[in-house]
Amino acid sequence: MTDFSHKLLKPLNDEQKDAVTSTEGYVRVVAGAGSGKTRVLTTRYVYISKVLGVAPSHILSVTFTNKAAREMKKRIQRYMPDEDGGWILTFHGACNKILKEEIHRLHYPSNFLIMDEDDQKSLLKKIYEENGLTLKDHNYKSCLDAIGAYKGKHDYVPYFSDPKGETVAPGLSRADEKGSFDFIIKKYLELQRKNYYLDFDDLVFFTLQIFYQFDDARERWQRQFEYIQVDEFQDVSKPEYTLVEILSLINKNMFVVGDPDQTIYTWRGADIRLFLDMDKAFNDVKTVVLSKNYRSTPQILDVGNSLIKHNTERIKKELVAVRNDGVKTRYFHARTRQEECEFIAGTIQNLQREGTRLCDIAVLFRSNYMSRPIEDAFLKYGIPYVIYSGVEFYQRKEIKDAIAYLRMLEFADDLSFERIINTPARGIGKKRLAAIAALSQSEGITLYDALKRLSDTALFENTGAKKLVAAIEEGTVRAKQTSADISDLLDFMLKKSGYEEYLMLCGDQNRLDNVTELKAAIKDFVEDAGEAVNLEEYLSAVALISNVDSADKEDSVKLMTVHTAKGLEFPCVFVCSLNEGLFPSQKIENKKQMEEERRVAYVAFTRAKDMLFLSDSDGFDIQTRGRLMPSRFIFNIEESLIERQGVMTDDYIEMAKEYIRASEYALSHASIPVLRSYLSGDRVRHPVFGDGTVTGRQSGCYVVKFDNGNVRTIAADSDVLKPV
């Protein structure tokens, strides 16, 4: 062992060393909460590069958030200062980088535009306006769900890549019926193809299409990536799994890290079986279990272990605390929701008096709406707080507007055009917008090109059209200069377009401060890149930025959902509203879903480092429409592991346990294999009502809009619906 490798491996425990030095073949690392998985991933990257001598460009390291990728790069640069982390990326970031070099094979330009969710909704809004649809037909979320489901089911990429435009989008039998999901999906695909837009799903599916269709491209990237690492493998979807599986087929070196006990994203496509069954999918898979926890006290870990052992779909492990003893987990049962929230507020004040900083405290809940009574209590007690489910930086209107001005210089796309055309107001009303749209449609040109043609006509006299065109044209020329500074480009466009003056006239200093912060963020991005960055590269990177990458600087309590808290840790954690119907959610319909709900609770508990507080309340609840009862997750924890506060009568406890026993029986005997599961947009047939379309799901029922115009709510367990 060299001096360098000895120094590199010395801080690791035996399990971590085993994982780091297992460089060849298929390796599965079961990394419990707080067990040092990021340390293992980064150390292994350095080990492969510096000890084995493999060039970093041949190591693909996939993470699930940009924040995680940045943390990996930062740690790696301690050992490799010159390493730019070129292939330490999210799945979407890696696909974007591959497509920049390969998408021409599908007759797509390399400067395609990546749409985020806000862009997708803008596209839907355009479709609705052009076709006389309203949100009463379908809300945007159900449409996006239907589009995602469609892309997951159908081989749709050839529709985009046919240069003659003769290929028909598959699976849209009702595309001629205005207002149907098929109609909306078809229009959405048409606008995507016209403008060379890709959404996040497309990044993965287009990459897979290239690998399936072009042997030389597939082999090139298979040989490029001699070593593949995947973080948070328990959260991968089937397409993402297929992607890394294909890439590993030549060198057969794939290293995955994850914790099945923290799989809480099945609603987003994650499949726990991909991790659990990896040893069946590949030959000679080595499994390493990281069982030492460096985050939490033994008392907190005991609570988490006691809870999660009730799940059957898992790889058995028992986390062992490295830290010394701490305080016992406290569980408070309140008489009312108000009393529960005041307990939380009062306890936080006591902790603050004892020296705990407010910024070290997090209050976690199952759903966003549960924050309201907590906020009321915090306002009453004068406790400052920040809600992490609010509007994130890159989703704020003024930031989206500013980036749209930059996108006009690179893409001049319709979505950006529609965002900036009347922000600020330029006197271009519905009549003039209709003229622009008509010319764009008839000539097959972008809306901006249509405006350029019309800006000198009488129709656009006394408007700001010519001034806007002049600003964009001059900005475009500046952007093409090799010395173009992106921050200066933004400054130029905001001044020349009148947007900065518009913000000043609005008198909102926060919005002006946000735009100033964007300019600073651009400078930081360019500096971090360590080389010249053009506008297209910056815009692609911004489109991939995670909404979770934000932080507050004030000393305030953090309020967030458990899903938002995943991957984070806090010295002191409160988990509230632990009631049946709330946490676990009343939407749970079978044992498999209940196991995921228990994993959500496990993630919540294991965010705590020093202190963990659990709470629930009695009383009537409008969400559950009945009397509140303690969560089964409280009863899952061994009695001796928690310190109880609050009064519960024996009758009340027995009533709760009887309810839970009945619920568990019903979940265990649910006819899951027999009953079909339908998604929004699926066509179904009812023996009495005829054919219809599933438009959503609520409280264990399917909402179906039948072709005769009637809407009915059909119980999911009735099995009367059949696929058409």
XYZ file of C-alpha atoms in Angstrom:
724
model
C 0.000 0.000 0.000
C 1.401 3.395 -1.003
C 1.656 6.312 1.421
C -1.131 8.078 -0.468
C -3.546 5.132 -0.349
C -2.763 4.583 3.330
C -3.538 8.241 4.071
C -6.675 8.069 1.929
C -8.094 4.942 3.595
C -7.006 5.622 7.173
C -10.141 7.629 8.211
C -12.472 4.825 7.050
C -13.912 1.981 9.111
C -13.527 -1.611 7.884
C -16.902 -1.673 6.096
C -16.148 1.588 4.294
C -12.665 0.380 3.286
C -14.182 -2.798 1.870
C -16.597 -0.728 -0.221
C -13.918 1.700 -1.465
C -11.427 -0.993 -2.479
C -14.071 -3.162 -4.189
C -13.445 -1.539 -7.528
C -14.140 -4.387 -9.972
C -17.447 -5.961 -10.900
C -20.945 -5.257 -9.640
C -21.003 -3.956 -6.072
C -24.074 -3.122 -3.988
C -23.548 -1.035 -0.859
C -26.399 -0.957 1.644
C -25.714 2.357 3.352
C -27.838 3.033 6.405
C -28.763 6.571 7.419
C -25.706 8.541 8.569
C -23.271 5.738 7.694
C -20.931 7.861 5.543
C -22.057 6.972 2.024
C -20.866 10.294 0.569
C -17.438 9.694 2.094
C -17.380 6.229 0.515
C -18.384 7.536 -2.927
C -15.864 10.372 -2.962
C -13.014 8.306 -1.492
C -13.656 5.526 -4.003
C -13.576 8.049 -6.868
C -10.192 9.337 -5.666
C -8.962 5.753 -5.086
C -9.826 4.679 -8.642
C -8.238 7.783 -10.120
C -5.133 8.301 -7.970
C -4.315 4.750 -6.814
C -5.479 2.751 -9.861
C -4.494 5.534 -12.264
C -7.790 5.665 -14.175
C -8.459 8.993 -15.898
C -11.400 10.850 -14.256
C -13.050 11.244 -17.659
C -13.624 7.474 -17.579
C -15.473 7.525 -14.249
C -19.204 8.294 -14.291
C -20.591 9.211 -10.882
C -24.352 9.782 -10.848
C -26.127 11.601 -8.023
C -29.770 12.605 -7.577
C -29.380 16.323 -6.882
C -27.054 19.050 -8.032
C -26.369 19.774 -4.374
C -25.040 16.222 -3.868
C -22.923 16.505 -7.024
C -21.403 19.774 -5.826
C -20.609 18.255 -2.423
C -18.875 15.302 -4.087
C -16.798 17.601 -6.300
C -15.839 19.746 -3.330
C -14.608 16.745 -1.328
C -12.759 15.224 -4.285
C -10.914 18.476 -4.975
C -9.258 18.240 -1.554
C -7.230 15.353 -2.976
C -7.386 16.325 -6.647
C -7.369 20.157 -6.857
C -7.332 20.177 -10.655
C -10.286 17.792 -11.045
C -13.262 19.598 -12.606
C -15.747 16.815 -11.846
C -16.832 16.614 -15.478
C -18.807 13.379 -15.062
C -20.061 13.869 -11.513
C -23.632 14.706 -12.455
C -27.304 13.994 -11.923
C -28.970 11.488 -14.275
C -30.458 14.366 -16.240
C -27.148 16.239 -16.273
C -25.307 13.178 -17.616
C -27.929 12.603 -20.310
C -27.823 16.271 -21.274
C -24.041 16.065 -21.708
C -24.264 12.898 -23.812
C -27.045 14.351 -25.961
C -25.006 17.471 -26.702
C -22.684 15.162 -28.652
C -25.141 12.584 -29.960
C -28.593 14.106 -30.471
C -27.759 15.071 -34.071
C -28.283 11.375 -34.861
C -31.969 11.965 -34.132
C -32.027 15.044 -36.409
C -32.137 17.376 -33.413
C -29.874 20.412 -32.930
C -27.339 20.288 -30.113
C -28.685 23.566 -28.724
C -32.052 22.028 -27.799
C -33.874 23.788 -24.957
C -34.556 21.982 -21.657
C -37.966 22.701 -20.150
C -38.555 22.736 -16.423
C -42.017 22.228 -14.905
C -42.865 25.912 -15.188
C -42.055 25.826 -18.912
C -44.224 22.742 -19.320
C -47.159 24.518 -17.687
C -46.619 27.515 -19.979
C -46.799 25.146 -22.933
C -50.052 23.694 -21.607
C -51.439 27.193 -21.053
C -50.710 27.988 -24.708
C -52.497 24.789 -25.802
C -55.499 25.624 -23.626
C -55.784 29.176 -24.957
C -55.473 28.124 -28.601
C -58.096 25.387 -28.269
C -60.656 26.948 -25.946
C -59.849 24.666 -23.013
C -59.957 25.608 -19.343
C -58.667 24.157 -16.086
C -62.156 22.715 -15.608
C -61.306 20.241 -18.370
C -58.055 19.092 -16.707
C -55.688 20.826 -14.313
C -52.057 21.164 -15.353
C -50.800 18.605 -12.842
C -53.076 15.854 -14.161
C -51.943 16.719 -17.691
C -48.272 16.538 -16.741
C -48.932 13.211 -14.998
C -50.652 11.937 -18.141
C -47.771 13.143 -20.346
C -45.225 11.459 -18.053
C -47.251 8.228 -18.041
C -47.562 8.356 -21.837
C -43.816 8.772 -22.324
C -43.132 5.902 -19.951
C -45.440 3.570 -21.895
C -44.816 4.412 -25.546
C -41.891 4.469 -27.954
C -42.489 8.096 -28.852
C -38.961 9.346 -29.651
C -39.102 8.310 -33.358
C -41.980 10.796 -33.721
C -39.559 13.565 -32.744
C -36.601 12.304 -34.761
C -38.297 11.720 -38.125
C -36.872 14.498 -40.353
C -39.771 14.148 -42.806
C -42.380 14.485 -40.082
C -44.257 11.425 -41.365
C -44.097 9.332 -38.168
C -47.272 9.375 -36.092
C -47.052 9.648 -32.309
C -48.103 6.202 -31.020
C -50.918 5.408 -28.610
C -53.053 8.515 -29.129
C -56.292 6.984 -30.389
C -58.442 9.877 -29.148
C -56.168 12.674 -30.353
C -58.979 14.153 -32.488
C -61.303 14.562 -29.515
C -60.699 18.100 -28.268
C -60.173 18.223 -24.526
C -59.141 14.579 -24.120
C -55.757 13.757 -22.632
C -54.704 12.274 -25.979
C -55.559 15.560 -27.706
C -53.536 17.593 -25.198
C -50.576 15.180 -25.347
C -50.553 15.357 -29.148
C -50.533 19.166 -29.102
C -47.822 19.148 -26.434
C -45.640 16.821 -28.554
C -46.199 18.971 -31.645
C -45.032 22.120 -29.864
C -42.046 20.251 -28.447
C -41.019 19.035 -31.879
C -41.524 22.423 -33.512
C -39.345 24.247 -30.976
C -36.836 21.461 -30.188
C -37.895 21.401 -26.541
C -36.970 18.497 -24.266
C -38.436 17.954 -20.818
C -36.637 15.991 -18.096
C -38.203 12.661 -19.128
C -37.018 13.223 -22.706
C -33.385 13.592 -21.630
C -33.376 9.985 -20.446
C -35.580 8.520 -23.203
C -33.698 10.280 -26.031
C -30.404 8.959 -24.653
C -31.813 5.435 -24.437
C -33.161 5.714 -28.010
C -29.682 6.591 -29.277
C -28.162 3.638 -27.412
C -30.819 1.262 -28.812
C -30.623 2.575 -32.368
C -26.910 3.274 -32.899
C -24.464 0.537 -31.950
C -21.394 2.739 -32.397
C -22.778 5.443 -30.100
C -23.701 2.913 -27.445
C -20.299 1.245 -27.584
C -18.507 4.593 -27.492
C -20.084 5.535 -24.157
C -19.817 2.010 -22.772
C -16.066 2.139 -23.372
C -15.868 5.721 -22.120
C -17.228 4.830 -18.687
C -14.937 2.148 -17.310
C -16.311 2.701 -13.801
C -19.852 3.726 -12.891
C -21.044 4.886 -9.465
C -24.702 5.542 -8.629
C -25.775 7.340 -5.461
C -29.241 6.889 -3.868
C -29.802 3.773 -5.972
C -32.988 2.969 -4.067
C -34.602 5.966 -5.797
C -33.802 5.080 -9.425
C -36.615 4.534 -11.895
C -36.664 1.728 -14.438
C -35.465 3.958 -17.349
C -32.598 5.316 -15.225
C -31.696 1.778 -14.165
C -31.719 0.669 -17.811
C -29.402 3.539 -18.699
C -26.641 2.583 -16.240
C -27.193 -1.113 -16.946
C -26.498 -0.545 -20.657
C -23.471 1.624 -19.930
C -21.956 -1.075 -17.694
C -22.259 -3.991 -20.138
C -18.712 -3.857 -21.570
C -16.581 -3.069 -18.509
C -19.032 -4.614 -16.014
C -18.006 -2.238 -13.236
C -21.060 -0.767 -11.542
C -21.043 0.396 -7.939
C -24.362 1.390 -6.383
C -25.041 2.909 -2.978
C -28.397 3.219 -1.297
C -30.729 2.269 1.510
C -33.964 0.420 0.709
C -35.298 1.602 4.068
C -35.259 5.125 2.640
C -37.166 4.428 -0.584
C -39.886 7.086 -0.418
C -40.298 8.095 -4.056
C -42.229 5.242 -5.687
C -44.857 7.820 -6.727
C -42.099 9.385 -8.820
C -41.089 6.111 -10.471
C -38.601 4.680 -7.944
C -38.690 0.881 -7.722
C -37.302 -0.666 -4.522
C -37.027 -4.086 -6.194
C -34.246 -2.819 -8.488
C -32.011 -2.476 -5.431
C -33.274 -5.531 -3.553
C -32.976 -7.828 -6.603
C -29.680 -6.544 -7.983
C -27.963 -9.774 -6.932
C -30.414 -11.649 -9.180
C -30.027 -9.289 -12.155
C -26.212 -9.540 -12.362
C -23.684 -12.296 -11.770
C -21.382 -12.287 -8.749
C -22.768 -9.171 -7.102
C -20.851 -8.236 -3.969
C -22.914 -6.707 -1.144
C -21.362 -4.494 1.530
C -23.435 -3.259 4.473
C -22.488 0.039 6.134
C -24.048 -0.368 9.558
C -22.137 2.169 11.654
C -24.081 5.403 12.091
C -22.085 8.579 12.732
C -25.056 10.964 12.842
C -27.438 10.048 15.631
C -27.314 9.075 19.289
C -28.005 5.424 20.230
C -31.414 6.459 21.606
C -32.519 7.927 18.268
C -31.182 4.964 16.287
C -32.976 2.496 18.557
C -36.264 4.243 17.796
C -35.598 4.105 14.045
C -34.507 0.442 14.138
C -37.539 -0.469 16.233
C -39.869 1.146 13.696
C -38.408 -0.100 10.422
C -38.079 -3.748 11.450
C -41.873 -4.004 10.973
C -41.301 -3.793 7.202
C -40.770 -7.014 5.267
C -39.568 -5.586 1.921
C -36.026 -4.711 2.966
C -32.464 -5.941 3.421
C -32.170 -6.629 7.129
C -29.658 -4.482 8.948
C -29.343 -2.942 12.393
C -27.719 0.470 12.528
C -25.173 0.814 15.333
C -24.397 4.225 16.790
C -20.779 5.347 16.991
C -21.717 8.318 19.178
C -22.099 8.288 22.949
C -25.417 8.128 24.760
C -27.852 11.006 24.451
C -31.328 11.786 25.713
C -34.385 9.588 25.329
C -36.843 10.323 22.530
C -39.882 12.197 23.858
C -43.425 11.496 22.675
C -46.154 14.000 23.528
C -49.868 13.217 23.157
C -51.926 16.425 23.184
C -55.642 16.918 23.745
C -55.927 19.180 20.678
C -53.898 20.136 17.635
C -53.431 23.599 19.134
C -52.007 22.099 22.329
C -49.647 19.918 20.285
C -48.298 22.915 18.375
C -47.949 24.976 21.535
C -45.979 22.095 23.075
C -43.606 22.278 20.107
C -43.308 26.071 20.384
C -42.799 25.972 24.167
C -40.192 23.218 23.936
C -38.288 25.172 21.289
C -38.223 28.228 23.532
C -36.828 26.093 26.365
C -34.168 24.642 24.061
C -33.213 28.125 22.919
C -32.812 29.277 26.529
C -30.558 26.264 27.123
C -28.290 27.257 24.229
C -29.739 25.494 21.151
C -29.752 27.708 18.066
C -33.070 27.984 16.242
C -31.362 27.174 12.943
C -30.425 23.767 14.413
C -34.100 22.847 14.861
C -36.396 21.340 12.227
C -40.124 20.589 12.415
C -41.141 17.861 9.965
C -44.633 16.960 8.789
C -46.137 14.587 6.247
C -47.895 17.183 4.043
C -47.563 20.915 3.485
C -50.994 21.839 4.812
C -49.970 20.574 8.277
C -47.736 23.603 8.764
C -50.602 26.067 9.336
C -51.300 25.400 13.064
C -47.542 25.261 13.706
C -47.125 28.667 12.085
C -49.972 30.021 14.212
C -48.239 28.803 17.371
C -44.869 30.191 16.280
C -46.423 33.595 15.576
C -48.083 33.533 18.991
C -44.798 32.685 20.735
C -42.685 34.992 18.547
C -40.529 32.191 17.112
C -38.955 33.046 13.724
C -39.257 30.288 11.129
C -38.736 29.577 7.449
C -40.855 27.213 5.359
C -38.809 25.117 2.970
C -41.783 24.379 0.759
C -42.050 27.994 -0.367
C -41.066 29.400 -3.732
C -37.433 28.518 -4.347
C -34.989 31.003 -5.815
C -34.987 29.805 -9.424
C -38.784 29.498 -9.417
C -39.433 33.130 -8.435
C -41.144 35.188 -11.101
C -38.454 37.831 -11.492
C -35.757 35.143 -11.832
C -37.768 33.226 -14.430
C -38.319 36.508 -16.303
C -34.625 37.423 -16.237
C -33.558 33.986 -17.495
C -36.224 34.191 -20.225
C -34.535 37.357 -21.530
C -31.236 35.455 -21.694
C -32.916 32.508 -23.420
C -34.184 34.872 -26.127
C -30.567 35.637 -27.057
C -29.713 31.947 -27.497
C -32.947 30.261 -28.540
C -35.567 32.962 -29.250
C -38.078 30.247 -28.339
C -41.824 30.700 -28.041
C -42.036 30.020 -24.302
C -39.484 32.694 -23.466
C -41.089 35.079 -25.939
C -44.512 34.683 -24.358
C -43.013 35.289 -20.925
C -41.276 38.567 -21.810
C -43.437 40.071 -24.564
C -45.559 42.111 -22.144
C -43.328 42.128 -19.070
C -43.067 45.061 -18.788
C -46.232 46.131 -20.643
C -45.535 47.175 -24.254
C -49.024 47.820 -25.539
C -49.161 44.501 -27.374
C -52.667 43.321 -26.573
C -54.746 40.350 -27.666
C -55.313 41.604 -31.215
C -51.620 42.140 -31.882
C -50.670 38.865 -30.159
C -53.191 37.077 -32.371
C -51.550 38.597 -35.468
C -48.135 37.392 -34.292
C -49.506 33.889 -33.611
C -51.267 33.734 -37.003
C -48.107 34.654 -38.922
C -46.060 32.200 -36.871
C -48.561 29.426 -37.607
C -48.939 30.116 -41.315
C -45.216 30.553 -42.009
C -43.960 27.884 -39.585
C -41.683 30.403 -37.866
C -41.131 31.334 -34.231
C -43.259 33.979 -32.541
C -40.214 36.228 -32.285
C -39.471 35.997 -36.004
C -43.114 36.878 -36.619
C -42.786 39.942 -34.359
C -39.663 41.053 -36.232
C -41.600 40.992 -39.495
C -44.573 42.845 -38.031
C -42.795 45.401 -35.820
C -42.524 47.966 -38.647
C -46.164 47.664 -39.730
C -48.938 50.101 -38.856
C -50.506 47.556 -36.502
C -47.535 47.850 -34.147
C -47.147 51.625 -34.167
C -47.062 53.204 -30.728
C -46.025 49.926 -29.103
C -42.742 48.800 -27.595
C -42.248 46.158 -30.284
C -39.383 47.847 -32.154
C -37.540 48.666 -28.933
C -37.796 45.036 -27.770
C -36.598 43.683 -31.124
C -33.654 46.111 -31.090
C -32.675 45.009 -27.584
C -32.794 41.310 -28.471
C -30.920 41.770 -31.748
C -28.143 43.764 -30.101
C -28.017 41.327 -27.191
C -27.761 38.377 -29.601
C -24.765 39.965 -31.330
C -23.099 40.524 -27.945
C -23.800 36.923 -26.877
C -21.999 35.555 -29.931
C -18.768 37.357 -29.010
C -16.227 34.974 -27.484
C -15.489 37.412 -24.671
C -19.171 37.793 -23.743
C -19.729 37.979 -19.988
C -23.072 36.363 -19.113
C -23.627 38.616 -16.116
C -23.020 41.686 -18.311
C -25.389 40.273 -20.935
C -28.108 39.972 -18.320
C -27.428 43.490 -17.070
C -27.632 44.813 -20.640
C -30.906 43.034 -21.414
C -32.633 44.051 -18.197
C -31.747 47.702 -18.792
C -32.344 47.790 -22.566
C -35.660 45.947 -22.363
C -36.991 48.193 -19.603
C -37.391 45.295 -17.177
C -35.086 46.759 -14.522
C -36.971 50.080 -14.633
C -40.231 48.126 -14.373
C -39.027 46.443 -11.156
C -37.969 49.787 -9.740
C -41.369 51.274 -10.499
C -42.986 48.296 -8.762
C -41.119 49.415 -5.650
C -40.378 45.834 -4.567
C -36.831 45.822 -3.194
C -36.903 42.064 -2.594
C -37.389 41.408 -6.290
C -34.567 43.781 -7.204
C -32.353 42.065 -4.620
C -33.202 38.679 -6.152
C -32.124 39.850 -9.616
C -28.900 41.194 -8.115
C -28.389 37.807 -6.485
C -28.891 36.119 -9.859
C -26.067 38.185 -11.319
C -23.842 37.106 -8.414
C -24.887 33.478 -8.960
C -23.870 33.720 -12.623
C -20.425 34.997 -11.643
C -20.066 32.157 -9.114
C -21.091 29.621 -11.781
C -18.479 30.902 -14.227
C -15.771 30.919 -11.539
C -16.661 27.378 -10.430
C -16.454 26.167 -14.034
C -12.806 27.299 -14.132
C -12.978 27.993 -17.852
C -14.846 30.099 -20.389
C -18.581 29.407 -20.278
C -20.890 30.425 -23.098
C -24.529 31.404 -22.725
C -25.891 28.072 -23.991
C -23.877 26.118 -21.402
C -25.076 28.363 -18.602
C -28.742 28.108 -19.629
C -28.511 24.306 -19.823
C -26.997 24.199 -16.334
C -29.639 26.532 -14.878
C -32.431 24.364 -16.288
C -31.046 21.402 -14.344
C -30.689 23.175 -11.011
C -32.633 21.442 -8.216
C -35.319 23.348 -6.349
C -33.942 21.972 -3.082
C -30.674 23.900 -3.432
C -31.519 26.813 -1.143
C -30.611 27.872 2.357
C -31.647 30.562 4.801
C -29.110 32.649 6.688
C -31.294 33.790 9.584
C -31.461 32.063 12.957
C -34.874 30.525 12.450
C -36.607 27.169 12.832
C -36.921 25.146 9.640
C -40.377 23.841 8.708
C -40.585 21.268 5.925
C -42.148 18.037 4.720
C -40.277 14.785 5.334
C -39.641 14.405 1.597
C -37.957 17.812 1.525
C -35.827 16.832 4.551
C -34.472 13.654 2.953
C -30.686 13.801 2.808
C -30.516 16.527 5.464
C -29.716 16.322 9.178
C -30.463 18.526 12.176
C -29.352 18.487 15.834
C -32.984 18.662 16.978
C -36.015 17.292 15.104
C -39.746 17.460 15.852
C -42.011 15.073 13.928
C -45.616 16.177 14.374
C -49.158 15.080 13.466
C -48.374 11.396 14.004
C -52.018 10.375 13.723
C -53.820 7.703 11.767
C -55.028 9.240 8.505
C -52.381 11.959 8.678
C -49.123 10.078 9.148
C -49.671 7.412 7.837
C -51.765 9.119 5.195
C -55.403 8.182 4.723
C -54.603 7.550 1.034
C -52.803 4.279 1.817
C -54.583 1.400 0.098
C -52.428 -1.700 0.534
C -49.627 -3.195 2.578
C -46.953 -2.211 0.060
C -47.936 1.440 0.308
C -48.008 1.224 4.100
C -44.442 -0.067 4.088
C -43.397 2.974 2.081
C -45.242 5.213 4.532
C -43.298 3.577 7.363
C -40.099 4.293 5.446
C -41.142 7.954 5.283
C -41.442 7.947 9.093
C -38.051 6.214 9.350
C -36.462 8.924 7.206
C -38.046 11.561 9.453
C -36.727 9.983 12.665
C -33.205 9.469 11.337
C -32.781 13.137 10.386
C -32.166 13.836 14.111
C -28.639 13.968 15.524
C -29.078 14.824 19.222
C -32.762 15.098 20.107
C -35.963 13.658 18.651
C -39.494 14.749 19.624
C -42.630 12.965 18.393
C -46.146 14.306 18.846
C -49.796 13.778 17.999
C -53.165 14.992 19.240
C -56.694 13.949 20.079
C -59.855 15.632 18.817
C -61.762 15.829 15.535
C -59.851 16.465 12.319
C -61.299 17.882 9.116
C -58.816 15.937 6.949
C -59.638 12.506 8.392
C -63.282 13.465 9.016
C -63.264 11.691 12.328
C -61.655 11.427 15.729
C -57.883 11.479 15.726
C -56.000 8.427 16.975
C -52.257 7.890 17.517
C -50.295 6.639 14.521
C -49.466 2.947 14.308
C -45.865 4.083 13.966
C -45.936 5.167 17.616
C -47.130 1.697 18.610
C -44.436 0.149 16.359
C -41.756 1.607 18.649
C -40.831 -0.435 21.697
C -42.411 1.108 24.790
C -39.122 1.338 26.676
C -37.470 3.490 24.003
C -39.637 6.594 24.362
C -40.518 8.918 27.201
C -44.257 9.542 27.114
C -46.005 12.784 28.011
C -49.700 13.598 27.939
C -52.688 11.558 29.074
C -54.261 8.686 27.130
C -56.937 6.542 28.776
C -56.802 2.754 28.478
C -60.072 2.816 26.522
C -58.656 5.330 24.040
C -55.486 3.253 23.554
C -57.507 0.075 23.021
C -59.798 1.859 20.532
C -56.762 3.032 18.565
C -55.157 -0.425 18.576
C -58.401 -2.053 17.456
C -58.675 0.427 14.576
C -55.059 -0.302 13.572
C -55.594 -4.090 13.767
C -58.622 -3.807 11.485
C -56.695 -1.582 9.099
C -53.713 -3.947 8.977
C -56.029 -6.883 8.246
C -57.719 -4.976 5.411
C -54.370 -3.934 3.932
C -53.015 -7.497 4.105
C -56.085 -8.908 2.391
C -56.415 -6.245 -0.283
C -56.727 -7.893 -3.689
C -53.661 -6.166 -5.050
C -52.694 -8.733 -7.722
C -56.258 -8.955 -9.076
C -57.241 -5.293 -9.248
C -55.832 -3.164 -12.010
C -54.238 0.181 -11.275
C -55.129 3.077 -13.562
C -53.314 6.344 -14.213
C -54.745 9.700 -15.261
C -55.459 9.492 -18.984
C -56.158 5.733 -19.072
C -59.236 4.665 -21.037
C -61.661 2.433 -19.133
C -65.050 0.751 -19.646
C -67.890 0.543 -17.112
C -70.692 -2.044 -17.529
C -73.379 0.654 -17.136
C -71.787 4.051 -17.861
C -69.812 2.916 -20.911
C -66.373 4.173 -21.964
C -64.549 6.966 -20.175
C -61.204 8.453 -19.171
C -59.615 8.352 -15.719
C -58.990 11.992 -14.732
C -57.599 11.467 -11.248
C -57.684 9.592 -7.993
C -58.927 10.587 -4.553
C -59.544 8.788 -1.259
C -59.252 5.279 -2.694
C -61.437 6.045 -5.731
C -60.957 6.747 -9.424
C -62.557 9.881 -10.846
C -63.788 8.986 -14.334
C -65.140 11.345 -16.987
C -67.374 9.212 -19.217
C -67.862 9.907 -22.907
C -71.498 10.837 -22.319
C -70.289 13.800 -20.256
C -71.010 12.361 -16.806
C -68.335 12.282 -14.119
C -68.452 9.445 -11.595
C -66.299 8.464 -8.612
C -65.643 4.715 -8.756
C -64.199 2.782 -5.805
C -60.757 1.412 -6.713
C -61.497 -1.908 -5.014
C -64.769 -2.521 -6.896
C -63.051 -3.981 -9.996
C -65.926 -2.818 -12.230
C -63.611 -0.799 -14.477
C -61.909 -2.632 -17.347
C -59.221 -1.283 -19.711
C -60.405 -0.346 -23.191
